[in-house]
PDB file of C-alpha atoms in Angstrom:
ATOM      1  CA  ASP A 273       0.005   0.031   0.016  1.00 69.00           C
ATOM      2  CA  LYS A 274       1.628   3.266  -1.140  1.00 74.00           C
ATOM      3  CA  ASN A 275      -0.047   5.084   1.801  1.00 80.00           C
ATOM      4  CA  PHE A 276       2.337   3.291   4.281  1.00 91.00           C
ATOM      5  CA  GLY A 277       6.013   2.770   4.625  1.00 93.00           C
ATOM      6  CA  ILE A 278       9.030   5.020   4.326  1.00 95.00           C
ATOM      7  CA  ILE A 279       8.118   8.565   3.327  1.00 96.00           C
ATOM      8  CA  ASP A 280      11.584  10.109   3.326  1.00 97.00           C
ATOM      9  CA  GLU A 281      15.157   9.671   4.594  1.00 98.00           C
ATOM     10  CA  ILE A 282      17.973  12.108   5.160  1.00 98.00           C
ATOM     11  CA  LEU A 283      21.496  10.864   5.834  1.00 97.00           C
ATOM     12  CA  TYR A 284      24.625  12.983   6.499  1.00 97.00           C
ATOM     13  CA  VAL A 285      28.307  12.373   7.031  1.00 95.00           C
ATOM     14  CA  ASP A 286      30.895  14.847   8.224  1.00 92.00           C
ATOM     15  CA  GLY A 287      34.421  13.442   8.628  1.00 89.00           C
ATOM     16  CA  SER A 288      35.546  16.257  10.878  1.00 88.00           C
ATOM     17  CA  GLY A 289      34.373  14.093  13.856  1.00 84.00           C
ATOM     18  CA  GLY A 290      36.862  11.391  13.034  1.00 83.00           C
ATOM     19  CA  ASP A 291      38.987  12.236  16.102  1.00 87.00           C
ATOM     20  CA  ALA A 292      36.050  12.834  18.383  1.00 87.00           C
ATOM     21  CA  LEU A 293      34.110   9.586  18.007  1.00 83.00           C
ATOM     22  CA  TYR A 294      35.848   6.505  16.688  1.00 82.00           C
ATOM     23  CA  GLN A 295      37.036   2.878  17.210  1.00 86.00           C
ATOM     24  CA  LYS A 296      40.691   2.161  16.508  1.00 88.00           C
ATOM     25  CA  ALA A 297      40.336  -1.469  15.422  1.00 91.00           C
ATOM     26  CA  GLY A 298      37.891  -4.040  14.322  1.00 87.00           C
ATOM     27  CA  GLY A 299      37.201  -2.813  10.785  1.00 84.00           C
ATOM     28  CA  SER A 300      38.798  -3.528   7.409  1.00 87.00           C
ATOM     29  CA  ARG A 301      41.712  -1.039   8.039  1.00 86.00           C
ATOM     30  CA  THR A 302      42.720  -2.690  11.306  1.00 90.00           C
ATOM     31  CA  PRO A 303      41.233  -6.269  11.416  1.00 92.00           C
ATOM     32  CA  THR A 304      40.801  -7.914  14.750  1.00 91.00           C
ATOM     33  CA  SER A 305      43.953  -9.511  16.112  1.00 92.00           C
ATOM     34  CA  GLN A 306      45.093 -10.704  19.529  1.00 95.00           C
ATOM     35  CA  ALA A 307      47.358  -7.554  19.686  1.00 94.00           C
ATOM     36  CA  SER A 308      44.443  -5.158  18.940  1.00 92.00           C
ATOM     37  CA  LEU A 309      42.287  -6.953  21.570  1.00 93.00           C
ATOM     38  CA  ASP A 310      45.034  -6.800  24.185  1.00 95.00           C
ATOM     39  CA  ALA A 311      45.503  -3.099  23.423  1.00 94.00           C
ATOM     40  CA  GLY A 312      41.803  -2.396  23.959  1.00 92.00           C
ATOM     41  CA  ASP A 313      41.514  -0.917  20.477  1.00 93.00           C
ATOM     42  CA  HIS A 314      37.957  -2.277  20.080  1.00 87.00           C
ATOM     43  CA  TYR A 315      36.489   0.120  22.564  1.00 87.00           C
ATOM     44  CA  LEU A 316      34.818   3.264  21.402  1.00 81.00           C
ATOM     45  CA  LYS A 317      36.859   6.478  21.994  1.00 85.00           C
ATOM     46  CA  GLN A 318      35.114   9.784  22.232  1.00 84.00           C
ATOM     47  CA  ASP A 319      35.396  13.421  23.209  1.00 86.00           C
ATOM     48  CA  GLY A 320      32.167  13.427  25.308  1.00 84.00           C
ATOM     49  CA  ARG A 321      31.592  17.201  25.187  1.00 91.00           C
ATOM     50  CA  SER A 322      31.870  17.637  21.421  1.00 90.00           C
ATOM     51  CA  VAL A 323      29.979  14.434  20.740  1.00 89.00           C
ATOM     52  CA  PHE A 324      27.145  15.546  23.062  1.00 93.00           C
ATOM     53  CA  LYS A 325      26.862  18.860  21.346  1.00 94.00           C
ATOM     54  CA  ARG A 326      26.931  17.507  17.819  1.00 94.00           C
ATOM     55  CA  ALA A 327      24.633  14.553  18.511  1.00 93.00           C
ATOM     56  CA  SER A 328      21.936  16.558  20.220  1.00 96.00           C
ATOM     57  CA  LEU A 329      22.011  19.427  17.740  1.00 96.00           C
ATOM     58  CA  ASP A 330      22.310  17.331  14.569  1.00 97.00           C
ATOM     59  CA  MET A 331      19.637  14.823  15.512  1.00 97.00           C
ATOM     60  CA  ALA A 332      17.296  17.657  16.398  1.00 98.00           C
ATOM     61  CA  GLN A 333      18.074  19.510  13.154  1.00 98.00           C
ATOM     62  CA  VAL A 334      17.685  16.533  10.841  1.00 98.00           C
ATOM     63  CA  SER A 335      14.411  15.684  12.546  1.00 98.00           C
ATOM     64  CA  VAL A 336      13.069  19.236  11.962  1.00 98.00           C
ATOM     65  CA  ASP A 337      14.329  19.217   8.347  1.00 98.00           C
ATOM     66  CA  ILE A 338      12.710  15.927   7.428  1.00 98.00           C
ATOM     67  CA  LEU A 339       9.399  17.065   8.918  1.00 98.00           C
ATOM     68  CA  ASN A 340       9.570  20.412   7.150  1.00 98.00           C
ATOM     69  CA  ASN A 341      10.506  18.789   3.851  1.00 98.00           C
ATOM     70  CA  ASN A 342       7.321  16.704   4.038  1.00 97.00           C
ATOM     71  CA  ASN A 343       4.985  19.372   5.399  1.00 98.00           C
ATOM     72  CA  PHE A 344       4.664  17.902   8.881  1.00 98.00           C
ATOM     73  CA  LYS A 345       5.242  19.306  12.349  1.00 98.00           C
ATOM     74  CA  ALA A 346       6.403  17.638  15.561  1.00 98.00           C
ATOM     75  CA  GLU A 347       2.823  17.373  16.807  1.00 98.00           C
ATOM     76  CA  ASP A 348       1.956  15.247  13.746  1.00 98.00           C
ATOM     77  CA  VAL A 349       4.371  12.552  14.871  1.00 98.00           C
ATOM     78  CA  SER A 350       2.973   9.704  16.981  1.00 98.00           C
ATOM     79  CA  ILE A 351       6.331   8.452  18.177  1.00 98.00           C
ATOM     80  CA  PHE A 352       9.922   9.805  17.933  1.00 98.00           C
ATOM     81  CA  ILE A 353      12.483   7.012  18.203  1.00 98.00           C
ATOM     82  CA  PRO A 354      15.966   8.529  18.704  1.00 97.00           C
ATOM     83  CA  HIS A 355      19.288   6.745  18.983  1.00 96.00           C
ATOM     84  CA  GLN A 356      19.565   5.626  22.607  1.00 95.00           C
ATOM     85  CA  ALA A 357      23.194   6.503  23.353  1.00 90.00           C
ATOM     86  CA  ASN A 358      22.666   8.992  26.170  1.00 92.00           C
ATOM     87  CA  LYS A 359      19.466  10.204  27.957  1.00 96.00           C
ATOM     88  CA  ARG A 360      20.702  13.818  28.031  1.00 96.00           C
ATOM     89  CA  ILE A 361      21.291  13.779  24.240  1.00 96.00           C
ATOM     90  CA  ILE A 362      17.835  12.345  23.682  1.00 97.00           C
ATOM     91  CA  ASP A 363      16.240  14.953  25.951  1.00 97.00           C
ATOM     92  CA  VAL A 364      17.986  17.892  24.262  1.00 97.00           C
ATOM     93  CA  ALA A 365      17.389  16.610  20.723  1.00 97.00           C
ATOM     94  CA  ALA A 366      13.697  15.939  21.381  1.00 98.00           C
ATOM     95  CA  ARG A 367      13.107  19.351  23.083  1.00 98.00           C
ATOM     96  CA  LYS A 368      14.927  21.221  20.235  1.00 98.00           C
ATOM     97  CA  ALA A 369      12.919  19.351  17.621  1.00 98.00           C
ATOM     98  CA  GLY A 370       9.695  20.202  19.388  1.00 98.00           C
ATOM     99  CA  PHE A 371       8.588  16.849  20.792  1.00 98.00           C
ATOM    100  CA  LYS A 372       6.731  16.349  23.980  1.00 98.00           C
ATOM    101  CA  ASP A 373       7.984  13.712  26.420  1.00 97.00           C
ATOM    102  CA  GLU A 374       5.059  11.346  25.716  1.00 97.00           C
ATOM    103  CA  GLN A 375       6.067  11.285  21.979  1.00 98.00           C
ATOM    104  CA  VAL A 376       9.607  10.114  22.669  1.00 98.00           C
ATOM    105  CA  LEU A 377      10.667   6.497  23.153  1.00 97.00           C
ATOM    106  CA  ILE A 378      13.195   6.089  25.989  1.00 97.00           C
ATOM    107  CA  ASN A 379      14.551   2.593  26.514  1.00 96.00           C
ATOM    108  CA  ILE A 380      18.179   3.216  27.261  1.00 96.00           C
ATOM    109  CA  ASP A 381      17.377   2.479  30.892  1.00 95.00           C
ATOM    110  CA  LYS A 382      16.271  -1.050  29.876  1.00 94.00           C
ATOM    111  CA  TYR A 383      18.913  -1.943  27.300  1.00 92.00           C
ATOM    112  CA  GLY A 384      21.734   0.542  27.484  1.00 91.00           C
ATOM    113  CA  ASN A 385      23.317   1.901  24.361  1.00 88.00           C
ATOM    114  CA  THR A 386      22.473  -0.739  21.696  1.00 86.00           C
ATOM    115  CA  THR A 387      24.441   1.175  18.992  1.00 84.00           C
ATOM    116  CA  ALA A 388      23.231   0.143  15.522  1.00 84.00           C
ATOM    117  CA  GLY A 389      20.382  -1.911  16.897  1.00 91.00           C
ATOM    118  CA  THR A 390      18.754   1.051  18.602  1.00 93.00           C
ATOM    119  CA  LEU A 391      16.239   2.004  15.951  1.00 95.00           C
ATOM    120  CA  PRO A 392      15.002  -1.506  14.995  1.00 95.00           C
ATOM    121  CA  LEU A 393      14.728  -2.352  18.682  1.00 96.00           C
ATOM    122  CA  GLY A 394      12.835   0.774  19.374  1.00 96.00           C
ATOM    123  CA  LEU A 395      10.390   0.229  16.530  1.00 95.00           C
ATOM    124  CA  ASP A 396       9.846  -3.354  17.607  1.00 95.00           C
ATOM    125  CA  GLU A 397       9.176  -2.148  21.167  1.00 96.00           C
ATOM    126  CA  VAL A 398       6.518   0.425  20.248  1.00 96.00           C
ATOM    127  CA  VAL A 399       4.842  -2.124  17.883  1.00 94.00           C
ATOM    128  CA  SER A 400       4.856  -4.868  20.548  1.00 94.00           C
ATOM    129  CA  GLU A 401       3.525  -2.546  23.211  1.00 95.00           C
ATOM    130  CA  LYS A 402       0.894  -1.245  20.793  1.00 94.00           C
ATOM    131  CA  ARG A 403       2.128   2.351  21.201  1.00 95.00           C
ATOM    132  CA  ILE A 404       1.481   2.942  17.543  1.00 95.00           C
ATOM    133  CA  LYS A 405      -1.383   1.955  15.229  1.00 94.00           C
ATOM    134  CA  ASP A 406      -1.915   1.872  11.459  1.00 93.00           C
ATOM    135  CA  GLY A 407      -1.559   5.336   9.935  1.00 95.00           C
ATOM    136  CA  ASP A 408       0.616   6.754  12.693  1.00 97.00           C
ATOM    137  CA  LEU A 409       3.625   8.902  11.682  1.00 98.00           C
ATOM    138  CA  VAL A 410       6.950   7.613  13.114  1.00 98.00           C
ATOM    139  CA  LEU A 411      10.207   9.505  13.079  1.00 98.00           C
ATOM    140  CA  LEU A 412      13.637   7.760  13.633  1.00 98.00           C
ATOM    141  CA  ALA A 413      16.861   9.669  14.224  1.00 98.00           C
ATOM    142  CA  ALA A 414      20.359   8.474  14.889  1.00 96.00           C
ATOM    143  CA  PHE A 415      23.954   9.754  15.310  1.00 94.00           C
ATOM    144  CA  GLY A 416      27.179   7.868  15.042  1.00 88.00           C
ATOM    145  CA  ALA A 417      30.945   7.789  14.673  1.00 82.00           C
ATOM    146  CA  GLY A 418      32.853   9.999  12.396  1.00 82.00           C
ATOM    147  CA  TYR A 419      30.283  11.928  12.417  1.00 90.00           C
ATOM    148  CA  THR A 420      27.289  10.324  10.744  1.00 93.00           C
ATOM    149  CA  TRP A 421      23.617  11.115  11.346  1.00 96.00           C
ATOM    150  CA  GLY A 422      20.216  10.868   9.762  1.00 97.00           C
ATOM    151  CA  SER A 423      16.496  10.508  10.019  1.00 98.00           C
ATOM    152  CA  SER A 424      13.786   8.351   8.540  1.00 98.00           C
ATOM    153  CA  LEU A 425      10.088   9.303   8.410  1.00 98.00           C
ATOM    154  CA  LEU A 426       7.540   6.574   7.958  1.00 97.00           C
ATOM    155  CA  ARG A 427       3.813   6.015   8.048  1.00 97.00           C
ATOM    156  CA  TYR A 428       3.142   2.855  10.072  1.00 96.00           C
ATOM    157  CA  GLY A 429       0.934   0.480   8.159  1.00 90.00           C
ATOM    158  CA  PRO A 430      -0.789  -2.829   8.145  1.00 77.00           C
ATOM    159  CA  THR A 431       1.554  -5.716   8.968  1.00 67.00           C
ATOM    160  CA  ARG A 432       1.713  -8.552   6.529  1.00 61.00           C
ATOM    161  CA  LYS A 433       1.147 -12.067   7.664  1.00 60.00           C
ATOM    162  CA  ALA A 434       3.676 -14.668   6.536  1.00 54.00           C
TER     163      ALA A 434
END
C-alpha cells in the first residue's frame, strides 16, 4: 500500500568528527587480532563534550528538516524514536525538535546503548507494546561515529502475515 512505509530519509556524514568519536580497530583497516584486543582498540573512544553537542543538535536539526521537507510538524508525529546513546542527548534533541515527552521513546534504561540496533529495537518495542497503530507517523533519528547522522520518516501500516 503506497499510503504506508518510508516517506523520506535524510543521511549525512561529516568526517571532521573522526578524532572525536571512533574505534581504533575491528574494521577493514585494522582487522581484529590478539594484539588489537590486548591493546583495547575495540572500545569506542570519544570526546564526550563535542559528541554531546553535535549529536543533540544534529539529531534535532535533521528531525526538523525531514518534517519540514514533508509538510509535517512535531505534533503530527505519534512516536519519535531517537538513537539511545545517552538520555541527556535524547532529551535535548527531542526538546529542540519540538517533541513532548510522551512522544519520545526512551529505552536506554532497559537496554543501554544498543548502537546500530537502537532503531529497529525501538520500533519493535513500540509495535509490541501497541504504542502505534496503522496510519501513525513515526520518526527515527540516529547519530554515530565519524560523524554520521540521519533520520527516517515513515507511516506505520498494516503488517503482513507470513
